Short mmCIF file of C-alpha atoms in Angstrom, two decimals:
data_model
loop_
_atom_site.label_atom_id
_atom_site.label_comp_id
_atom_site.label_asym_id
_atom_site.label_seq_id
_atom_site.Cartn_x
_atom_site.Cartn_y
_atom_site.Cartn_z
CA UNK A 350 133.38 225.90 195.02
CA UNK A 351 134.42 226.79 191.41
CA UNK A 352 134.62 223.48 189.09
CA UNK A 353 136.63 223.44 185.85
CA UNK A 354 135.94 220.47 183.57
CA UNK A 355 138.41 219.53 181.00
CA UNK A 356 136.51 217.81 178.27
CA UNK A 357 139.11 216.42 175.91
CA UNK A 358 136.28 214.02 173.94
CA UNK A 359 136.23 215.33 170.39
CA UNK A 360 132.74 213.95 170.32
CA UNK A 361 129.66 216.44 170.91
CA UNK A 362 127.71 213.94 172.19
CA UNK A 363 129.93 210.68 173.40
CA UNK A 364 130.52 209.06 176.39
CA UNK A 365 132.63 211.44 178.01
CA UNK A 366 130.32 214.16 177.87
CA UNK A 367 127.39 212.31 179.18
CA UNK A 368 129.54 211.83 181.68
CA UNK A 369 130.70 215.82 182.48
CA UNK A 370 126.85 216.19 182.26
CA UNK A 371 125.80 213.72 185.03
CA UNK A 372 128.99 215.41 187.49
CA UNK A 373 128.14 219.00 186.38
CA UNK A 374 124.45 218.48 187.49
CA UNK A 375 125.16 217.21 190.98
CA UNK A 376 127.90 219.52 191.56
CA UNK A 377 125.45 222.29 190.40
CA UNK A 378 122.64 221.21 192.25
CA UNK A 379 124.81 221.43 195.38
CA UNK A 380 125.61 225.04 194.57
CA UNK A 381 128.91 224.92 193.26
CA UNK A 382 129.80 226.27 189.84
CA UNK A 383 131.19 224.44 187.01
CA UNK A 384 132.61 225.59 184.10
CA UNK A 385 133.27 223.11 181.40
CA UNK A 386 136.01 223.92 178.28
CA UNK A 387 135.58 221.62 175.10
CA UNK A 388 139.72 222.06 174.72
CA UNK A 389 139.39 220.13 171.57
CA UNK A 390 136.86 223.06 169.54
CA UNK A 391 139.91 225.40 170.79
CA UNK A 392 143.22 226.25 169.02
CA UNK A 393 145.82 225.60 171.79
CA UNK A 394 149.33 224.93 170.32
CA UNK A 395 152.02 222.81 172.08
CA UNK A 396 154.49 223.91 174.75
CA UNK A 397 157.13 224.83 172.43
CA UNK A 398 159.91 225.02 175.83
CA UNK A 399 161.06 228.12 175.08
CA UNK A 400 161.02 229.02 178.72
CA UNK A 401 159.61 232.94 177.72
CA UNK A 402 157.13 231.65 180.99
CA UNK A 403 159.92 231.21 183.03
CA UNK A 404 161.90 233.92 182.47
CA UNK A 405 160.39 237.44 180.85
CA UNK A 406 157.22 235.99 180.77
CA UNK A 407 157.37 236.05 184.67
CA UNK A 408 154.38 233.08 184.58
CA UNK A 409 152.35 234.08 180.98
CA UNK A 410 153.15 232.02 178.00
CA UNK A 411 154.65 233.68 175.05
CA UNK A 412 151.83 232.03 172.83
CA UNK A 413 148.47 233.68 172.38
CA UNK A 414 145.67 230.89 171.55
CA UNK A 415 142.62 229.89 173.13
CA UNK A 416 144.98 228.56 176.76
CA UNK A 417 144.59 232.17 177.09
CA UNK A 418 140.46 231.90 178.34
CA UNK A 419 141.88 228.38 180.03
CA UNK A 420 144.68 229.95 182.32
CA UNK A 421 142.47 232.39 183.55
CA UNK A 422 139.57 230.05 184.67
CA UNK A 423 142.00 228.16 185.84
CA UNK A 424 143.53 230.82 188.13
CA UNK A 425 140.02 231.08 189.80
CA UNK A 426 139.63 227.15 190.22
CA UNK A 427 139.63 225.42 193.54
CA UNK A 428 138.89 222.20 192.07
CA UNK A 429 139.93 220.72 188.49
CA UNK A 430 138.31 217.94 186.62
CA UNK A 431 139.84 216.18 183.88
CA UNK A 432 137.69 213.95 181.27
CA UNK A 433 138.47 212.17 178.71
CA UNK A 434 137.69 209.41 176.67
CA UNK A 435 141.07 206.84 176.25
CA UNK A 436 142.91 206.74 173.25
CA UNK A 437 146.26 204.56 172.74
CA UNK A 438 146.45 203.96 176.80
CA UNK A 439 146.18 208.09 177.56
CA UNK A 440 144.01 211.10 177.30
CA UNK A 441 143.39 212.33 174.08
CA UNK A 442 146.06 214.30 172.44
CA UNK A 443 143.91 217.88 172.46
CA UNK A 444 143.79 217.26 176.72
CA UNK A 445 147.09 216.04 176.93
CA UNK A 446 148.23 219.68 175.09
CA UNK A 447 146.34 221.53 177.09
CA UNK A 448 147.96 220.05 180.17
CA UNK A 449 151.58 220.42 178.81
CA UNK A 450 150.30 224.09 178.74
CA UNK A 451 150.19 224.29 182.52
CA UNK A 452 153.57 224.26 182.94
CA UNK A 453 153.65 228.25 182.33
CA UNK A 454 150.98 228.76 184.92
CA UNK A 455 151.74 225.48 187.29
CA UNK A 456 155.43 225.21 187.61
CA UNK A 457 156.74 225.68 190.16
CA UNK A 458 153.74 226.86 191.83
CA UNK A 459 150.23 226.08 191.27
CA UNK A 460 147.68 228.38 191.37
CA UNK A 461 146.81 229.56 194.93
CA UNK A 462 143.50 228.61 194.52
CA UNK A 463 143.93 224.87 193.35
CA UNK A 464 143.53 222.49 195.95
CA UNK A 465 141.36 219.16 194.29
CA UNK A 466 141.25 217.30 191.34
CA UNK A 467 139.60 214.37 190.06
CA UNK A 468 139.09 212.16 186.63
CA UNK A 469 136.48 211.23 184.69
CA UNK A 470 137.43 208.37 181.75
CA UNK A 471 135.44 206.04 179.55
CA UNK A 472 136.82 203.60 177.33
CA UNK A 473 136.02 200.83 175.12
CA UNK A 474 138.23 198.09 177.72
CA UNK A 475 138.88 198.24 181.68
CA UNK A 476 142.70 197.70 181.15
CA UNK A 477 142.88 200.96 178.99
CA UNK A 478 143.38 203.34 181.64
CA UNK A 479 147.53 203.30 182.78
CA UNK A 480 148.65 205.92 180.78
CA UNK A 481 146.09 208.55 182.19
CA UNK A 482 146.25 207.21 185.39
CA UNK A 483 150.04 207.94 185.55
CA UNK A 484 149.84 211.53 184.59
CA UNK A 485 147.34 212.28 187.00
CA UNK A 486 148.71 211.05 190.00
CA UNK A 487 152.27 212.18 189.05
CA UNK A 488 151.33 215.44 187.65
CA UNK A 489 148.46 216.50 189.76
CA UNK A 490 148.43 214.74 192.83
CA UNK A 491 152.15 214.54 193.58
CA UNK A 492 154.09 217.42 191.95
CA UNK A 493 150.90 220.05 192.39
CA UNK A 494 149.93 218.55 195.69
CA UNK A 495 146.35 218.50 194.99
CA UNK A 496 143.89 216.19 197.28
CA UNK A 497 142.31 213.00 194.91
CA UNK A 498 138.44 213.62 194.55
CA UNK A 499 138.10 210.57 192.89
CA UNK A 500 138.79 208.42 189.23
CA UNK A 501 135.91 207.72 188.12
CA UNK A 502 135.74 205.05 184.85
CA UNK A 503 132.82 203.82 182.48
CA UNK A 504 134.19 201.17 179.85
CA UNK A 505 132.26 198.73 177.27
CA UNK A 506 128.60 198.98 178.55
CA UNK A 507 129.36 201.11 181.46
CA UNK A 508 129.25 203.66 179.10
CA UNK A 509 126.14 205.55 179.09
CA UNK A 510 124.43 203.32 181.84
CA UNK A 511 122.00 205.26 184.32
CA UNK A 512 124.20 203.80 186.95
CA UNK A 513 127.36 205.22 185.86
CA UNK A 514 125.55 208.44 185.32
CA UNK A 515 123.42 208.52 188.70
CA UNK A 516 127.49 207.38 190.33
CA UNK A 517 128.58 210.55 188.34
CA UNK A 518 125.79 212.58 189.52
CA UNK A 519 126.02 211.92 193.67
CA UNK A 520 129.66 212.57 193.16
CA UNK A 521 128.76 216.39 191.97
CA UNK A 522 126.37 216.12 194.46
CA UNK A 523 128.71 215.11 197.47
CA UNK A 524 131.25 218.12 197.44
#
C-alpha cells in the first residue's frame, strides 16, 4: 500500500515526528511504502476560492507552490495519514493549509486511489484534541468517504514514551 504522512509539526525533532517515525517503521517493515511531507519546510499558500480548479482548471489549482509535489503523491495514495502536534484546539496552521488545498484535487471527487485515513496527534493536555477531531471525521471520513484506520494520541508524558511509540509501531505494522 502507498502511505502519505502529513507532518504538520514545525519541530525537526518533536513529538509528532517521533511519532511518524515509530508508524513509518512498522508500516515499512510490513512492506508498504510511506512517504512523509514536512508541509511546514514547504511554501504552500492558502486556497484563495477563486474556483480556477473548478472551472478552467478542470481539477489543477491556479497556484504553483510546493502543493504541486503534494497533489501528485497524493493522487497515487491509497492511504493518508495526518500528524500533527495541537495548537489552539486544531492542527497546526501549515497542515490545516495544506488541507484547505485539497479542495482542487478532492472536491467533489477524491482521488480514485484514496480509500483510508488515519491521525496521529500529540499534545501537551488530553482535552486538546476537538478541533482536529472534527475536521477529520467531517472532512475525511464523511464527505471523502474514507474508512477510519485509527486516531492515535500521545499527550503530557505520553509523549515520547516507548509505549506510545511501540502502539505507533504495531499499527504500521498491522496494515
Amino acid at each position: 500500500m502507498r502511505i502519505l504522512v502529513l507532518n504538520g509539526s514545525p519541530r525537526p525533532d518533536g513529538n509528532t515526528v517521533h511519532m511518524i517515525r515509530a508508524f513509518r517503521e512498522g508500516a515499512m517493515s510490513s512492506g508498504h511504502q510511506v512517504d512523509v511531507i514536512d508541509v511546514c519546510k514547504k511554501k504552500v499558500g492558502g486556497c484563495i476560492a477563486c474556483e480556477h480548479c473548478h472551472t478552467e482548471g478542470k481539477g489543477e489549482c491556479i497556484q504553483k507552490d510546493d502543493m504541486q509535489e503534494i497533489y501528485e503523491l497524493l493522487k497515487k495514495a491509497e492511504m493518508l495519514v495526518l500528524a500533527s502536534p495541537i495548537y489552539y484546539h486544531g492542527m497546526s496552521g501549515q497542515l490545516k493549509c495544506v488541507i484547505d488545498r485539497f479542495y482542487a484535487v478532492a472536491y467533489p471527487v477524491k482521488p480514485a486511489g484514496l480509500k483510508k485515513a488515519a491521525m496521529i496527534l500529540s499534545s501537551g493536555n488530553a482535552d486538546m484534541y476537538d478541533g482536529a477531531l472534527f475536521s477529520f471525521k467531517g472532512d475525511f471520513l464523511d464527505f471523502l468517504g474514507l474508512e477510519d484506520m485509527g486516531i492515535f494520541t500521545a499527550h503530557g508524558e505520553e509523549n515520547g514514551s516507548d509505549a506510545k511509540l511501540a502502539e505507533l509501531r504495531r499499527f504500521g505494522e498491522s496494515l
